[in-house]
Amino acid sequence: RSAIEVWVQAVSYSSFYSQLASLSPEVLVEILFSFSSFRIKVESFNKQLSLQEKINKIEQLTSGPVNFGGQINLKDGCDVTYCLLEYYERVNNQSAETPSQIYFGKWICDSQRDVLKKYNLSSRKFIGNTSMDPTLSMIMANMAHVREGSLVYDPFVGTGSLLVSCAHFGGHVMGSDIDYNIITGVGKSSRAGQKYRCREESIRNNLKQYGLEARYIDAFIADASLHDKLWKFSKKGLFDAIITDPPYGIREPTTKLGFKKEPIDDMKPEIEENHIPCKKNYNLNEILCDLLCFAAKYLVEGGRLVYWMPIYRNDYSDLNIPQHERLRLVSNCEQVLNNRVSRRMITMQKI
Ligand SMILES: C[S@@+](CC[C@H](N)C(=O)[O-])C[C@H]1O[C@@H](n2cnc3c(N)ncnc32)[C@H](O)[C@@H]1O
């Protein structure tokens, strides 16, 4: 619900107050001098506290080892909000008497949960079988540190769900996909009761729907296995973020273009000469290897790659996560899909 800069994390109030007494000088100076008004919010999980209990905790805190500078202001206009959070264990449907975790810190911002309704897929102009859920799209954009002015690219763009979330945070967004029908918005529709896609169904219209068209650069047809041949290399890098959901081969095929130079069994020379490249299987290892190499080359320094990787839970080990010498692993989060299978959201940063 909120982001909080946590200064103290303790398992009992005695440990809490001794940690509070040894806060770093920078934090103590900030609390004493930086704000002309403040308030303290007390929140509890698994137990409801009465108003009086909350007031007691605030009084205990303000008469403790830390000097709070400024006037108390309980209204929204105060300079700073401190948070005291308590977590209570529940045993046999009963909350414990004392909290098992106590946190104290400075409130940074509230989440934007209300925007999830706005970006709901059911009212989205253009969706496909694998359109990314808005919550996960927003998390990916955050993990990628997309902000005002970031240049963001999705090399497996599909219906552009990730472009929508990145544009929401101020990114200038572009994408590509091997599927002509997706990029041009034609072919069979994924909507229940609708046979073919209609004219309004396009990535551009998805962004337009939310007033984000100005942040849309474009999307084009391209095979991700050939990206290295597509872009003009610059030592400084190009993209601030590459954010993508590669195909797993379950709900969409994993293919790349073949080359006529490759030997093809039993093909007559006169046919081979005019052979139009066909599609070949593009397995997950190759996809991720190409993706990491591309990101390592075309991200700016400090830029981030965020992508999903499917795994069989029983066989998984952290060693399965692809590595690259120019990319540092920042985070690896699991989304369990069922007992056997999950997918992991991997975040890497170019070093
Ligand atoms: C999981 S979907 C991406 C869905 C997308 N995030 C969305 O919200 O609609 C993967 C996409 O990769 C595309 N794809 C498959 N092979 C590809 C390749 N070799 N190069 C580029 N795109 C490819 C598929 O056409 C599909 O649209």
XYZ file of C-alpha atoms and ligand atoms in Angstrom:
378
model
C 0.000 0.000 0.000
C 2.811 2.432 0.823
C 6.553 2.728 0.453
C 8.324 3.410 3.740
C 11.989 4.080 4.421
C 12.468 1.648 7.309
C 14.874 2.781 10.031
C 14.111 0.237 12.739
C 12.981 -3.386 12.474
C 12.660 -5.278 15.763
C 11.008 -8.366 17.232
C 10.190 -6.781 20.623
C 9.777 -3.272 22.054
C 12.917 -3.556 24.191
C 14.990 -4.250 21.102
C 12.977 -1.566 19.225
C 13.884 1.170 21.733
C 17.530 0.183 21.928
C 17.735 0.338 18.117
C 15.944 3.673 18.129
C 18.552 5.010 20.569
C 21.343 4.034 18.188
C 19.909 5.421 14.937
C 22.571 6.903 12.662
C 23.436 10.580 13.283
C 22.141 11.484 9.774
C 18.682 10.091 10.579
C 18.605 11.751 14.011
C 19.558 15.112 12.497
C 16.882 14.674 9.805
C 14.182 13.908 12.407
C 15.196 16.843 14.604
C 15.833 19.609 12.067
C 14.396 18.848 8.644
C 10.659 19.270 9.166
C 8.486 21.986 10.677
C 5.519 19.663 11.264
C 5.084 15.921 11.581
C 2.647 13.160 12.432
C 3.046 9.537 13.438
C 0.763 6.896 11.966
C 0.310 3.637 13.861
C -0.842 0.622 11.875
C -1.281 -2.943 13.023
C -1.660 -6.168 11.074
C -3.709 -9.074 12.435
C -4.961 -7.021 15.377
C -7.211 -4.025 15.685
C -5.869 -1.328 18.019
C -8.171 1.146 19.749
C -7.562 4.876 19.299
C -6.317 5.079 22.901
C -3.815 2.250 22.314
C -2.495 4.078 19.259
C -2.198 7.357 21.197
C -0.277 5.552 23.972
C 2.181 4.156 21.460
C 2.703 7.595 19.884
C 3.268 9.173 23.313
C 5.744 6.467 24.243
C 7.594 7.032 20.973
C 7.758 10.829 21.251
C 9.000 10.645 24.859
C 11.609 8.046 23.931
C 15.268 8.436 22.945
C 14.608 10.369 19.697
C 13.894 14.124 19.628
C 11.197 14.844 17.073
C 11.618 18.374 15.688
C 8.656 20.511 14.561
C 5.003 20.734 15.608
C 2.613 17.820 15.602
C 0.097 18.186 12.752
C -2.333 15.332 12.276
C -3.700 16.684 8.985
C -2.555 15.791 5.486
C -0.579 19.026 5.084
C 2.162 18.014 7.543
C 5.802 18.011 6.372
C 6.562 14.412 7.185
C 4.723 11.274 8.253
C 6.491 8.669 10.381
C 5.042 5.157 10.508
C 5.001 2.687 13.342
C 3.896 -0.709 12.034
C 3.162 -3.758 14.153
C 2.667 -7.311 12.983
C 0.877 -9.749 15.328
C 0.971 -13.545 14.929
C -2.406 -15.278 14.891
C -2.774 -18.621 16.627
C -6.134 -20.465 16.694
C -7.828 -17.382 15.305
C -6.527 -15.283 18.224
C -4.066 -12.421 17.852
C -0.964 -12.561 20.043
C -0.712 -10.081 22.946
C 2.502 -8.492 21.721
C 3.691 -7.884 18.163
C 6.278 -10.217 16.666
C 7.595 -7.572 14.240
C 7.798 -3.825 14.751
C 8.883 -1.372 12.077
C 9.527 2.347 12.249
C 10.418 4.701 9.439
C 9.514 7.571 7.174
C 6.547 7.381 4.793
C 7.659 7.961 1.191
C 4.500 7.581 -0.886
C 1.292 5.603 -1.234
C 0.867 3.004 -3.947
C -1.208 3.732 -7.030
C -3.633 0.838 -6.667
C -6.451 2.904 -8.138
C -4.699 2.960 -11.513
C -5.108 -0.817 -11.786
C -8.825 -0.328 -12.367
C -8.109 2.203 -15.084
C -5.762 -0.218 -16.908
C -7.986 -3.271 -16.504
C -7.595 -5.649 -19.473
C -11.350 -6.190 -19.822
C -11.797 -2.612 -21.044
C -8.531 -2.500 -23.058
C -8.992 -1.824 -26.807
C -6.494 -4.437 -28.010
C -5.742 -7.634 -26.109
C -4.336 -11.060 -26.961
C -4.029 -14.469 -25.283
C -0.853 -13.421 -23.539
C -1.554 -9.769 -22.712
C 0.230 -9.015 -19.447
C -1.861 -8.348 -16.369
C -1.769 -4.616 -15.385
C -0.447 -5.226 -11.840
C 2.524 -7.214 -13.112
C 3.086 -4.734 -15.943
C 3.274 -1.897 -13.418
C 5.661 -3.874 -11.198
C 7.889 -4.586 -14.206
C 7.947 -0.892 -15.156
C 8.914 -0.033 -11.569
C 11.621 -2.684 -11.461
C 12.970 -1.268 -14.721
C 13.103 2.207 -13.070
C 11.043 3.683 -15.897
C 10.553 7.383 -15.300
C 9.834 10.625 -17.135
C 11.790 10.595 -20.392
C 13.106 6.989 -20.243
C 13.478 5.304 -23.624
C 11.911 1.858 -23.323
C 11.849 -1.066 -25.727
C 9.948 -4.365 -25.738
C 11.349 -6.828 -28.351
C 8.403 -9.264 -27.872
C 5.779 -6.551 -27.717
C 2.564 -8.508 -28.480
C -0.387 -6.215 -27.748
C 1.840 -3.694 -25.994
C 0.708 -4.122 -22.361
C 4.199 -3.420 -21.085
C 4.420 -0.291 -23.225
C 1.226 0.966 -21.589
C 2.612 0.626 -18.044
C 5.972 2.148 -19.013
C 4.244 5.089 -20.731
C 2.161 5.559 -17.569
C 5.398 6.230 -15.659
C 6.612 8.701 -18.304
C 8.588 6.425 -20.642
C 8.804 6.921 -24.405
C 7.973 3.460 -25.623
C 8.530 1.267 -28.660
C 8.356 -2.413 -29.474
C 8.642 -5.107 -32.083
C 7.229 -8.555 -32.709
C 7.678 -11.260 -35.303
C 3.916 -11.590 -35.759
C 2.596 -9.454 -38.634
C -0.994 -9.829 -37.423
C -0.184 -8.462 -33.975
C 1.724 -5.446 -35.229
C -0.856 -4.574 -37.868
C -3.833 -5.487 -35.669
C -5.428 -7.964 -38.067
C -6.334 -11.655 -37.888
C -8.293 -13.609 -35.313
C -9.481 -11.826 -32.203
C -8.802 -13.092 -28.656
C -12.025 -11.520 -27.384
C -14.849 -13.856 -26.487
C -17.608 -13.697 -29.089
C -15.547 -11.793 -31.669
C -14.105 -13.612 -34.677
C -11.697 -11.087 -36.177
C -9.859 -8.064 -34.832
C -11.511 -4.789 -35.745
C -9.847 -1.599 -37.004
C -9.541 0.004 -33.564
C -7.448 -2.879 -32.230
C -3.848 -1.741 -32.315
C -1.009 -0.996 -29.911
C -1.264 2.709 -30.732
C -4.950 2.743 -29.792
C -4.142 1.036 -26.484
C -1.929 3.975 -25.591
C -4.388 6.499 -27.032
C -7.151 5.025 -24.858
C -5.261 6.190 -21.744
C -4.107 9.534 -23.134
C -0.550 8.184 -23.588
C -0.279 8.331 -27.382
C 2.321 11.107 -27.235
C 4.674 8.690 -25.463
C 4.319 6.019 -28.161
C 7.165 5.933 -30.664
C 6.100 2.939 -32.779
C 6.071 -0.828 -33.125
C 7.451 -2.777 -36.061
C 7.814 -6.323 -37.322
C 11.175 -7.850 -36.379
C 12.644 -11.164 -35.338
C 14.298 -10.855 -31.920
C 16.991 -13.339 -32.939
C 18.227 -10.804 -35.500
C 18.251 -7.696 -33.340
C 21.987 -7.489 -33.345
C 21.862 -6.867 -37.086
C 19.047 -4.345 -36.794
C 20.317 -1.582 -34.559
C 23.087 0.928 -35.027
C 25.554 0.319 -32.216
C 26.506 3.217 -30.006
C 29.058 2.844 -27.215
C 26.822 4.841 -24.868
C 23.936 2.429 -25.379
C 20.468 3.376 -26.546
C 17.669 2.211 -24.249
C 17.118 3.121 -20.606
C 15.053 -0.012 -20.144
C 14.283 -3.228 -22.005
C 11.200 -4.838 -20.582
C 9.632 -7.916 -22.057
C 7.712 -11.162 -21.747
C 9.326 -13.590 -24.214
C 7.273 -16.427 -25.744
C 7.286 -19.696 -23.795
C 5.858 -21.777 -26.601
C 2.707 -22.589 -24.615
C 0.146 -20.076 -25.809
C 2.169 -18.783 -28.740
C 4.794 -20.415 -30.973
C 8.486 -19.744 -30.401
C 9.906 -19.213 -33.847
C 12.599 -17.234 -35.560
C 13.431 -16.711 -39.199
C 15.482 -19.330 -41.012
C 18.187 -18.503 -43.555
C 18.531 -19.863 -47.032
C 22.282 -20.132 -46.428
C 21.628 -22.921 -43.977
C 21.666 -26.369 -45.628
C 18.155 -27.693 -46.165
C 17.844 -31.426 -46.788
C 16.484 -32.583 -50.139
C 15.970 -29.087 -51.535
C 16.577 -28.777 -55.255
C 19.234 -26.123 -56.084
C 16.856 -24.116 -58.328
C 14.352 -23.857 -55.459
C 17.038 -23.136 -52.881
C 18.224 -20.146 -54.888
C 14.848 -18.398 -54.611
C 13.979 -19.744 -51.229
C 12.081 -17.321 -48.969
C 13.279 -17.637 -45.367
C 11.038 -19.949 -43.394
C 10.492 -20.057 -39.662
C 12.588 -22.301 -37.387
C 12.183 -23.304 -33.801
C 13.600 -20.729 -31.347
C 14.136 -22.386 -27.992
C 14.020 -20.617 -24.657
C 17.771 -20.861 -24.020
C 18.481 -19.182 -27.349
C 15.783 -16.560 -26.756
C 17.216 -15.596 -23.361
C 20.802 -15.725 -24.564
C 19.951 -13.347 -27.462
C 17.956 -11.126 -25.101
C 20.805 -10.767 -22.591
C 23.374 -10.101 -25.336
C 21.089 -7.494 -26.850
C 20.483 -5.812 -23.485
C 24.180 -5.883 -22.590
C 24.951 -4.065 -25.823
C 22.061 -1.647 -26.245
C 21.167 -0.607 -22.693
C 22.749 2.566 -21.393
C 25.019 2.066 -18.385
C 22.786 1.575 -15.325
C 19.846 0.746 -17.637
C 17.698 -2.225 -16.694
C 16.440 -5.389 -18.336
C 13.273 -6.913 -16.852
C 11.893 -10.161 -18.251
C 9.953 -13.309 -17.359
C 11.370 -16.802 -17.476
C 9.220 -19.963 -17.059
C 10.596 -22.778 -14.896
C 9.705 -26.258 -13.637
C 9.692 -25.756 -9.881
C 11.217 -29.140 -9.009
C 14.167 -28.665 -11.340
C 14.797 -25.021 -10.516
C 18.052 -23.737 -9.102
C 19.303 -20.131 -9.021
C 22.089 -21.343 -11.288
C 19.502 -21.653 -14.092
C 19.251 -17.875 -14.345
C 21.160 -16.774 -17.439
C 24.148 -14.564 -16.775
C 26.118 -11.975 -18.696
C 29.341 -10.277 -17.634
C 27.859 -6.818 -18.353
C 24.585 -7.470 -16.468
C 24.237 -7.600 -12.677
C 21.322 -9.578 -11.267
C 19.177 -7.170 -9.218
C 16.229 -9.363 -8.336
C 14.605 -12.712 -9.025
C 10.927 -13.063 -7.977
C 8.762 -16.129 -8.366
C 5.129 -16.138 -9.468
C 3.745 -19.599 -8.794
C 1.413 -20.740 -11.573
C 0.676 -24.251 -10.274
C 2.396 -27.023 -8.273
C 4.793 -27.803 -11.095
C 5.334 -24.595 -12.975
C 6.103 -21.013 -12.098
C 7.662 -18.052 -13.817
C 10.339 -15.766 -12.509
C 10.593 -12.069 -13.041
C 14.269 -11.307 -13.511
C 15.703 -7.804 -13.208
C 19.250 -7.066 -14.378
C 21.235 -3.862 -14.562
C 23.928 -3.011 -17.054
C 27.280 -2.411 -15.372
C 4.213 -13.646 -24.287
S 3.916 -12.801 -25.758
C 4.097 -11.136 -25.301
C 2.816 -10.568 -24.833
C 2.875 -9.089 -24.578
N 3.670 -8.784 -23.407
C 1.480 -8.537 -24.434
O 1.186 -7.946 -23.386
O 0.655 -8.720 -25.332
C 5.330 -13.104 -26.713
C 5.340 -12.442 -28.071
O 6.576 -12.793 -28.693
C 6.355 -12.854 -30.092
N 7.460 -13.625 -30.691
C 7.633 -14.975 -30.789
N 8.801 -15.266 -31.405
C 9.390 -14.061 -31.685
C 10.617 -13.675 -32.323
N 11.477 -14.582 -32.794
N 10.897 -12.355 -32.425
C 10.039 -11.406 -31.977
N 8.853 -11.697 -31.394
C 8.539 -13.011 -31.247
C 4.987 -13.516 -30.209
O 4.403 -13.179 -31.460
C 4.242 -12.897 -29.022
O 3.502 -11.779 -29.425
